[in-house]
Amino acid sequence: MTQLETIQSIINDLNNEGIKLLINDNQLAIRVPKTKKVNSQLLQSLKENRSDILFYLKWKSGKSLLNV
């Protein structure tokens, strides 16, 4: 699996769990529903790939990548 496929897979898994990813001041934040228990492996994957995920989300949304 390529890095891009890994990132897309993590994002899809988070979306399927109802977890929202947010970009705030060049940082990645997550919003988890109060009633949701989050898969620890999924959070670990997010933690290990957060800079790549942030870059991907900014690229996909068309935001400036110069400040990453």
mmCIF file of N, CA and C in Angstrom:
data_model
loop_
_atom_site.group_PDB
_atom_site.id
_atom_site.type_symbol
_atom_site.label_atom_id
_atom_site.label_comp_id
_atom_site.label_asym_id
_atom_site.label_seq_id
_atom_site.Cartn_x
_atom_site.Cartn_y
_atom_site.Cartn_z
ATOM 1 N N MET A 1 0.855 -1.178 0.000
ATOM 2 C CA MET A 1 0.000 0.000 0.000
ATOM 3 C C MET A 1 0.897 1.237 0.000
ATOM 4 N N THR A 2 0.610 2.177 -0.888
ATOM 5 C CA THR A 2 1.393 3.403 -0.954
ATOM 6 C C THR A 2 1.034 4.322 0.215
ATOM 7 N N GLN A 3 1.859 5.329 0.432
ATOM 8 C CA GLN A 3 1.595 6.289 1.504
ATOM 9 C C GLN A 3 0.262 7.008 1.277
ATOM 10 N N LEU A 4 -0.008 7.354 0.020
ATOM 11 C CA LEU A 4 -1.276 8.021 -0.300
ATOM 12 C C LEU A 4 -2.455 7.111 0.022
ATOM 13 N N GLU A 5 -2.357 5.852 -0.348
ATOM 14 C CA GLU A 5 -3.427 4.905 -0.050
ATOM 15 C C GLU A 5 -3.600 4.713 1.450
ATOM 16 N N THR A 6 -2.500 4.707 2.177
ATOM 17 C CA THR A 6 -2.562 4.592 3.641
ATOM 18 C C THR A 6 -3.295 5.775 4.243
ATOM 19 N N ILE A 7 -2.944 6.968 3.799
ATOM 20 C CA ILE A 7 -3.588 8.186 4.305
ATOM 21 C C ILE A 7 -5.076 8.181 3.989
ATOM 22 N N GLN A 8 -5.417 7.845 2.751
ATOM 23 C CA GLN A 8 -6.829 7.807 2.365
ATOM 24 C C GLN A 8 -7.590 6.756 3.161
ATOM 25 N N SER A 9 -6.960 5.633 3.431
ATOM 26 C CA SER A 9 -7.589 4.575 4.211
ATOM 27 C C SER A 9 -7.857 5.032 5.645
ATOM 28 N N ILE A 10 -6.889 5.705 6.252
ATOM 29 C CA ILE A 10 -7.058 6.213 7.617
ATOM 30 C C ILE A 10 -8.197 7.221 7.658
ATOM 31 N N ILE A 11 -8.220 8.147 6.695
ATOM 32 C CA ILE A 11 -9.273 9.165 6.645
ATOM 33 C C ILE A 11 -10.637 8.508 6.464
ATOM 34 N N ASN A 12 -10.723 7.537 5.574
ATOM 35 C CA ASN A 12 -11.991 6.833 5.361
ATOM 36 C C ASN A 12 -12.439 6.094 6.617
ATOM 37 N N ASP A 13 -11.500 5.443 7.293
ATOM 38 C CA ASP A 13 -11.831 4.732 8.530
ATOM 39 C C ASP A 13 -12.341 5.702 9.595
ATOM 40 N N LEU A 14 -11.700 6.861 9.703
ATOM 41 C CA LEU A 14 -12.142 7.869 10.670
ATOM 42 C C LEU A 14 -13.542 8.369 10.323
ATOM 43 N N ASN A 15 -13.768 8.630 9.042
ATOM 44 C CA ASN A 15 -15.096 9.090 8.608
ATOM 45 C C ASN A 15 -16.156 8.039 8.895
ATOM 46 N N ASN A 16 -15.832 6.780 8.651
ATOM 47 C CA ASN A 16 -16.776 5.695 8.913
ATOM 48 C C ASN A 16 -17.118 5.581 10.399
ATOM 49 N N GLU A 17 -16.192 5.999 11.249
ATOM 50 C CA GLU A 17 -16.422 5.980 12.694
ATOM 51 C C GLU A 17 -17.129 7.244 13.177
ATOM 52 N N GLY A 18 -17.371 8.192 12.281
ATOM 53 C CA GLY A 18 -18.030 9.438 12.657
ATOM 54 C C GLY A 18 -17.082 10.468 13.236
ATOM 55 N N ILE A 19 -15.790 10.274 13.048
ATOM 56 C CA ILE A 19 -14.773 11.182 13.574
ATOM 57 C C ILE A 19 -14.416 12.187 12.491
ATOM 58 N N LYS A 20 -14.471 13.457 12.844
ATOM 59 C CA LYS A 20 -14.200 14.527 11.891
ATOM 60 C C LYS A 20 -12.779 15.036 12.076
ATOM 61 N N LEU A 21 -12.102 15.274 10.962
ATOM 62 C CA LEU A 21 -10.769 15.867 10.980
ATOM 63 C C LEU A 21 -10.889 17.343 10.659
ATOM 64 N N LEU A 22 -10.192 18.176 11.417
ATOM 65 C CA LEU A 22 -10.235 19.619 11.234
ATOM 66 C C LEU A 22 -8.819 20.165 11.132
ATOM 67 N N ILE A 23 -8.656 21.205 10.332
ATOM 68 C CA ILE A 23 -7.381 21.902 10.257
ATOM 69 C C ILE A 23 -7.558 23.227 10.977
ATOM 70 N N ASN A 24 -6.706 23.452 11.979
ATOM 71 C CA ASN A 24 -6.798 24.676 12.765
ATOM 72 C C ASN A 24 -5.388 25.211 12.988
ATOM 73 N N ASP A 25 -5.072 26.373 12.428
ATOM 74 C CA ASP A 25 -3.750 26.978 12.575
ATOM 75 C C ASP A 25 -2.629 26.009 12.236
ATOM 76 N N ASN A 26 -2.742 25.398 11.072
ATOM 77 C CA ASN A 26 -1.736 24.445 10.586
ATOM 78 C C ASN A 26 -1.548 23.237 11.496
ATOM 79 N N GLN A 27 -2.574 22.910 12.265
ATOM 80 C CA GLN A 27 -2.539 21.715 13.098
ATOM 81 C C GLN A 27 -3.767 20.874 12.805
ATOM 82 N N LEU A 28 -3.602 19.581 12.990
ATOM 83 C CA LEU A 28 -4.689 18.643 12.755
ATOM 84 C C LEU A 28 -5.419 18.403 14.068
ATOM 85 N N ALA A 29 -6.725 18.550 14.032
ATOM 86 C CA ALA A 29 -7.549 18.306 15.220
ATOM 87 C C ALA A 29 -8.620 17.289 14.849
ATOM 88 N N ILE A 30 -9.125 16.588 15.850
ATOM 89 C CA ILE A 30 -10.206 15.634 15.595
ATOM 90 C C ILE A 30 -11.399 15.995 16.463
ATOM 91 N N ARG A 31 -12.570 15.691 15.949
ATOM 92 C CA ARG A 31 -13.806 15.885 16.706
ATOM 93 C C ARG A 31 -14.487 14.519 16.774
ATOM 94 N N VAL A 32 -14.644 14.037 18.003
ATOM 95 C CA VAL A 32 -15.222 12.721 18.240
ATOM 96 C C VAL A 32 -16.567 12.899 18.928
ATOM 97 N N PRO A 33 -17.614 12.239 18.417
ATOM 98 C CA PRO A 33 -18.905 12.301 19.107
ATOM 99 C C PRO A 33 -18.774 11.796 20.550
ATOM 100 N N LYS A 34 -19.477 12.422 21.487
ATOM 101 C CA LYS A 34 -19.359 12.070 22.905
ATOM 102 C C LYS A 34 -19.687 10.611 23.189
ATOM 103 N N THR A 35 -20.575 10.043 22.417
ATOM 104 C CA THR A 35 -21.014 8.673 22.677
ATOM 105 C C THR A 35 -20.157 7.632 21.965
ATOM 106 N N LYS A 36 -19.112 8.073 21.291
ATOM 107 C CA LYS A 36 -18.298 7.170 20.475
ATOM 108 C C LYS A 36 -17.050 6.721 21.207
ATOM 109 N N LYS A 37 -16.800 5.416 21.191
ATOM 110 C CA LYS A 37 -15.539 4.889 21.688
ATOM 111 C C LYS A 37 -14.630 4.714 20.477
ATOM 112 N N VAL A 38 -13.439 5.282 20.539
ATOM 113 C CA VAL A 38 -12.547 5.315 19.392
ATOM 114 C C VAL A 38 -11.586 4.125 19.431
ATOM 115 N N ASN A 39 -11.424 3.500 18.288
ATOM 116 C CA ASN A 39 -10.492 2.396 18.125
ATOM 117 C C ASN A 39 -9.066 2.900 18.370
ATOM 118 N N SER A 40 -8.371 2.289 19.313
ATOM 119 C CA SER A 40 -7.031 2.758 19.673
ATOM 120 C C SER A 40 -6.026 2.559 18.534
ATOM 121 N N GLN A 41 -6.196 1.523 17.734
ATOM 122 C CA GLN A 41 -5.299 1.323 16.584
ATOM 123 C C GLN A 41 -5.482 2.423 15.556
ATOM 124 N N LEU A 42 -6.714 2.849 15.379
ATOM 125 C CA LEU A 42 -7.001 3.927 14.441
ATOM 126 C C LEU A 42 -6.373 5.237 14.927
ATOM 127 N N LEU A 43 -6.473 5.504 16.208
ATOM 128 C CA LEU A 43 -5.843 6.711 16.760
ATOM 129 C C LEU A 43 -4.324 6.647 16.645
ATOM 130 N N GLN A 44 -3.757 5.474 16.835
ATOM 131 C CA GLN A 44 -2.311 5.309 16.690
ATOM 132 C C GLN A 44 -1.889 5.573 15.247
ATOM 133 N N SER A 45 -2.659 5.071 14.290
ATOM 134 C CA SER A 45 -2.370 5.330 12.870
ATOM 135 C C SER A 45 -2.451 6.822 12.567
ATOM 136 N N LEU A 46 -3.443 7.479 13.138
ATOM 137 C CA LEU A 46 -3.593 8.923 12.959
ATOM 138 C C LEU A 46 -2.383 9.648 13.533
ATOM 139 N N LYS A 47 -1.968 9.246 14.719
ATOM 140 C CA LYS A 47 -0.828 9.883 15.373
ATOM 141 C C LYS A 47 0.461 9.697 14.561
ATOM 142 N N GLU A 48 0.681 8.494 14.051
ATOM 143 C CA GLU A 48 1.896 8.191 13.303
ATOM 144 C C GLU A 48 1.949 8.904 11.960
ATOM 145 N N ASN A 49 0.790 9.231 11.400
ATOM 146 C CA ASN A 49 0.732 9.810 10.050
ATOM 147 C C ASN A 49 0.161 11.221 10.028
ATOM 148 N N ARG A 50 0.090 11.882 11.159
ATOM 149 C CA ARG A 50 -0.635 13.155 11.223
ATOM 150 C C ARG A 50 -0.065 14.226 10.306
ATOM 151 N N SER A 51 1.250 14.331 10.186
ATOM 152 C CA SER A 51 1.785 15.385 9.313
ATOM 153 C C SER A 51 1.451 15.098 7.849
ATOM 154 N N ASP A 52 1.506 13.842 7.445
ATOM 155 C CA ASP A 52 1.137 13.490 6.070
ATOM 156 C C ASP A 52 -0.351 13.706 5.834
ATOM 157 N N ILE A 53 -1.167 13.377 6.821
ATOM 158 C CA ILE A 53 -2.612 13.573 6.698
ATOM 159 C C ILE A 53 -2.936 15.061 6.608
ATOM 160 N N LEU A 54 -2.292 15.862 7.432
ATOM 161 C CA LEU A 54 -2.499 17.312 7.382
ATOM 162 C C LEU A 54 -2.121 17.853 6.005
ATOM 163 N N PHE A 55 -0.975 17.442 5.490
ATOM 164 C CA PHE A 55 -0.541 17.875 4.165
ATOM 165 C C PHE A 55 -1.567 17.472 3.109
ATOM 166 N N TYR A 56 -2.031 16.234 3.168
ATOM 167 C CA TYR A 56 -3.006 15.728 2.198
ATOM 168 C C TYR A 56 -4.314 16.521 2.262
ATOM 169 N N LEU A 57 -4.816 16.756 3.472
ATOM 170 C CA LEU A 57 -6.074 17.488 3.612
ATOM 171 C C LEU A 57 -5.953 18.920 3.116
ATOM 172 N N LYS A 58 -4.814 19.549 3.397
ATOM 173 C CA LYS A 58 -4.612 20.912 2.913
ATOM 174 C C LYS A 58 -4.505 20.934 1.399
ATOM 175 N N TRP A 59 -3.806 19.963 0.840
ATOM 176 C CA TRP A 59 -3.689 19.864 -0.610
ATOM 177 C C TRP A 59 -5.057 19.639 -1.244
ATOM 178 N N LYS A 60 -5.820 18.734 -0.662
ATOM 179 C CA LYS A 60 -7.127 18.404 -1.218
ATOM 180 C C LYS A 60 -8.088 19.591 -1.130
ATOM 181 N N SER A 61 -7.970 20.375 -0.088
ATOM 182 C CA SER A 61 -8.877 21.513 0.072
ATOM 183 C C SER A 61 -8.394 22.755 -0.674
ATOM 184 N N GLY A 62 -7.183 22.697 -1.243
ATOM 185 C CA GLY A 62 -6.663 23.820 -2.013
ATOM 186 C C GLY A 62 -6.032 24.904 -1.170
ATOM 187 N N LYS A 63 -5.787 24.622 0.121
ATOM 188 C CA LYS A 63 -5.148 25.620 0.976
ATOM 189 C C LYS A 63 -3.665 25.724 0.637
ATOM 190 N N SER A 64 -3.072 26.815 1.027
ATOM 191 C CA SER A 64 -1.646 27.017 0.772
ATOM 192 C C SER A 64 -0.829 25.962 1.499
ATOM 193 N N LEU A 65 0.109 25.372 0.784
ATOM 194 C CA LEU A 65 0.973 24.367 1.387
ATOM 195 C C LEU A 65 2.319 24.961 1.795
ATOM 196 N N LEU A 66 2.501 26.234 1.556
ATOM 197 C CA LEU A 66 3.790 26.842 1.839
ATOM 198 C C LEU A 66 4.086 26.939 3.324
ATOM 199 N N ASN A 67 3.056 26.933 4.160
ATOM 200 C CA ASN A 67 3.252 27.091 5.595
ATOM 201 C C ASN A 67 3.248 25.766 6.353
ATOM 202 N N VAL A 68 3.289 24.654 5.637
ATOM 203 C CA VAL A 68 3.236 23.341 6.304
ATOM 204 C C VAL A 68 4.548 23.057 6.962
#
